[in-house]
PDB file of C-alpha atoms in Angstrom:
ATOM      1  CA  SER F  41     164.425  84.473 180.295  1.00 58.00           C
ATOM      2  CA  ALA F  42     163.861  84.015 184.208  1.00 60.00           C
ATOM      3  CA  SER F  43     160.872  82.247 183.091  1.00 66.00           C
ATOM      4  CA  ALA F  44     162.216  80.289 180.063  1.00 58.00           C
ATOM      5  CA  ILE F  45     164.811  78.221 182.496  1.00 57.00           C
ATOM      6  CA  GLN F  46     162.724  78.330 185.340  1.00 61.00           C
ATOM      7  CA  PHE F  47     160.029  76.092 182.676  1.00 52.00           C
ATOM      8  CA  SER F  48     163.214  74.435 181.389  1.00 60.00           C
ATOM      9  CA  ARG F  49     163.668  73.347 185.073  1.00 66.00           C
ATOM     10  CA  ALA F  50     160.272  72.545 185.649  1.00 64.00           C
ATOM     11  CA  THR F  51     159.753  69.824 183.127  1.00 69.00           C
ATOM     12  CA  ASP F  52     162.801  68.042 182.652  1.00 69.00           C
ATOM     13  CA  CYS F  53     161.776  67.659 186.751  1.00 73.00           C
ATOM     14  CA  LEU F  54     158.984  65.983 185.300  1.00 73.00           C
ATOM     15  CA  GLY F  55     160.746  63.648 182.870  1.00 74.00           C
ATOM     16  CA  TYR F  56     162.451  62.903 185.523  1.00 76.00           C
ATOM     17  CA  ILE F  57     159.848  61.646 188.360  1.00 82.00           C
ATOM     18  CA  THR F  58     157.760  60.499 185.029  1.00 80.00           C
ATOM     19  CA  GLY F  59     160.628  58.079 184.293  1.00 83.00           C
ATOM     20  CA  LEU F  60     161.449  56.677 186.978  1.00 86.00           C
ATOM     21  CA  PRO F  61     158.127  54.909 187.577  1.00 85.00           C
ATOM     22  CA  ASP F  62     158.307  54.164 183.441  1.00 86.00           C
ATOM     23  CA  MET F  63     161.700  52.111 184.660  1.00 88.00           C
ATOM     24  CA  HIS F  64     160.137  50.713 187.536  1.00 89.00           C
ATOM     25  CA  GLU F  65     156.872  49.261 185.342  1.00 89.00           C
ATOM     26  CA  ALA F  66     159.762  47.606 182.903  1.00 92.00           C
ATOM     27  CA  PHE F  67     162.010  46.021 185.723  1.00 92.00           C
ATOM     28  CA  VAL F  68     158.622  44.496 187.130  1.00 93.00           C
ATOM     29  CA  ASP F  69     157.335  43.493 183.835  1.00 93.00           C
ATOM     30  CA  LEU F  70     160.714  41.622 183.123  1.00 95.00           C
ATOM     31  CA  LYS F  71     160.419  40.185 186.694  1.00 95.00           C
ATOM     32  CA  THR F  72     163.750  41.650 187.900  1.00 94.00           C
ATOM     33  CA  PHE F  73     162.228  42.724 191.514  1.00 89.00           C
ATOM     34  CA  LYS F  74     158.658  42.873 192.972  1.00 93.00           C
ATOM     35  CA  ARG F  75     156.224  45.721 192.512  1.00 92.00           C
ATOM     36  CA  GLN F  76     157.485  48.230 195.285  1.00 92.00           C
ATOM     37  CA  TRP F  77     154.481  51.085 195.233  1.00 92.00           C
ATOM     38  CA  CYS F  78     150.672  50.426 193.648  1.00 93.00           C
ATOM     39  CA  TRP F  79     148.735  52.957 191.611  1.00 90.00           C
ATOM     40  CA  PRO F  80     145.248  54.349 192.026  1.00 91.00           C
ATOM     41  CA  ALA F  81     142.372  51.826 190.609  1.00 90.00           C
ATOM     42  CA  GLU F  82     141.404  54.459 188.194  1.00 92.00           C
ATOM     43  CA  GLY F  83     145.533  55.223 187.359  1.00 89.00           C
ATOM     44  CA  ILE F  84     148.006  57.802 188.125  1.00 88.00           C
ATOM     45  CA  SER F  85     148.275  60.878 185.160  1.00 85.00           C
ATOM     46  CA  ASN F  86     152.185  62.410 185.322  1.00 79.00           C
ATOM     47  CA  ARG F  87     150.899  65.839 186.963  1.00 79.00           C
ATOM     48  CA  GLN F  88     149.863  63.864 189.421  1.00 85.00           C
ATOM     49  CA  MET F  89     153.152  62.444 190.601  1.00 87.00           C
ATOM     50  CA  ALA F  90     155.191  65.623 190.572  1.00 86.00           C
ATOM     51  CA  PRO F  91     152.956  66.863 193.493  1.00 88.00           C
ATOM     52  CA  ALA F  92     153.546  63.597 195.559  1.00 89.00           C
ATOM     53  CA  VAL F  93     157.545  64.001 194.988  1.00 90.00           C
ATOM     54  CA  TYR F  94     157.742  67.732 195.409  1.00 88.00           C
ATOM     55  CA  GLN F  95     155.919  67.282 199.004  1.00 92.00           C
ATOM     56  CA  TYR F  96     157.449  64.402 200.316  1.00 93.00           C
ATOM     57  CA  LEU F  97     161.776  66.686 200.080  1.00 91.00           C
ATOM     58  CA  GLN F  98     159.092  69.773 201.673  1.00 93.00           C
ATOM     59  CA  GLN F  99     158.537  67.724 204.041  1.00 96.00           C
ATOM     60  CA  ASN F 100     162.213  65.217 204.309  1.00 96.00           C
ATOM     61  CA  THR F 101     164.206  68.406 203.790  1.00 94.00           C
ATOM     62  CA  ALA F 102     166.874  66.159 206.360  1.00 95.00           C
ATOM     63  CA  LEU F 103     167.599  63.061 203.375  1.00 94.00           C
ATOM     64  CA  LEU F 104     167.422  66.478 200.322  1.00 91.00           C
ATOM     65  CA  ASP F 105     171.848  64.693 199.967  1.00 93.00           C
ATOM     66  CA  GLN F 106     170.325  61.234 198.987  1.00 92.00           C
ATOM     67  CA  SER F 107     170.567  61.035 195.428  1.00 89.00           C
ATOM     68  CA  ALA F 108     167.162  62.418 192.612  1.00 88.00           C
ATOM     69  CA  ALA F 109     166.319  58.275 192.293  1.00 89.00           C
ATOM     70  CA  LEU F 110     165.877  57.058 195.739  1.00 91.00           C
ATOM     71  CA  LEU F 111     163.928  60.470 196.981  1.00 90.00           C
ATOM     72  CA  THR F 112     161.612  59.916 194.603  1.00 91.00           C
ATOM     73  CA  SER F 113     161.460  56.061 194.582  1.00 93.00           C
ATOM     74  CA  PHE F 114     161.162  56.913 199.300  1.00 94.00           C
ATOM     75  CA  ALA F 115     158.352  59.482 198.167  1.00 94.00           C
ATOM     76  CA  LEU F 116     156.196  56.901 195.307  1.00 94.00           C
ATOM     77  CA  LEU F 117     156.349  54.259 198.233  1.00 94.00           C
ATOM     78  CA  GLU F 118     155.074  56.189 200.978  1.00 95.00           C
ATOM     79  CA  THR F 119     152.476  57.690 199.020  1.00 94.00           C
ATOM     80  CA  TYR F 120     151.235  54.716 196.170  1.00 94.00           C
ATOM     81  CA  PRO F 121     151.954  51.493 198.538  1.00 95.00           C
ATOM     82  CA  CYS F 122     150.937  48.397 197.581  1.00 92.00           C
ATOM     83  CA  ARG F 123     147.864  46.778 199.864  1.00 83.00           C
TER      84      ARG F 123
END
């Protein structure tokens, strides 16, 4: 059904958006590269990341031909900068 397909796409999207920061943390821990974005002191849930990425995509439609990894990174860099 259409709702099952939409749910599947939503969970795929959420999985991707949360997987990229997991990879980022692994590379930071391995000292492969320095931290690029910083979570709030109270932490962040997986479901809080998706709206940040969605909002970034809506505001930057000219960039939509870029890779999902790059777009997700741009969104997280803008939304959760290290200070």
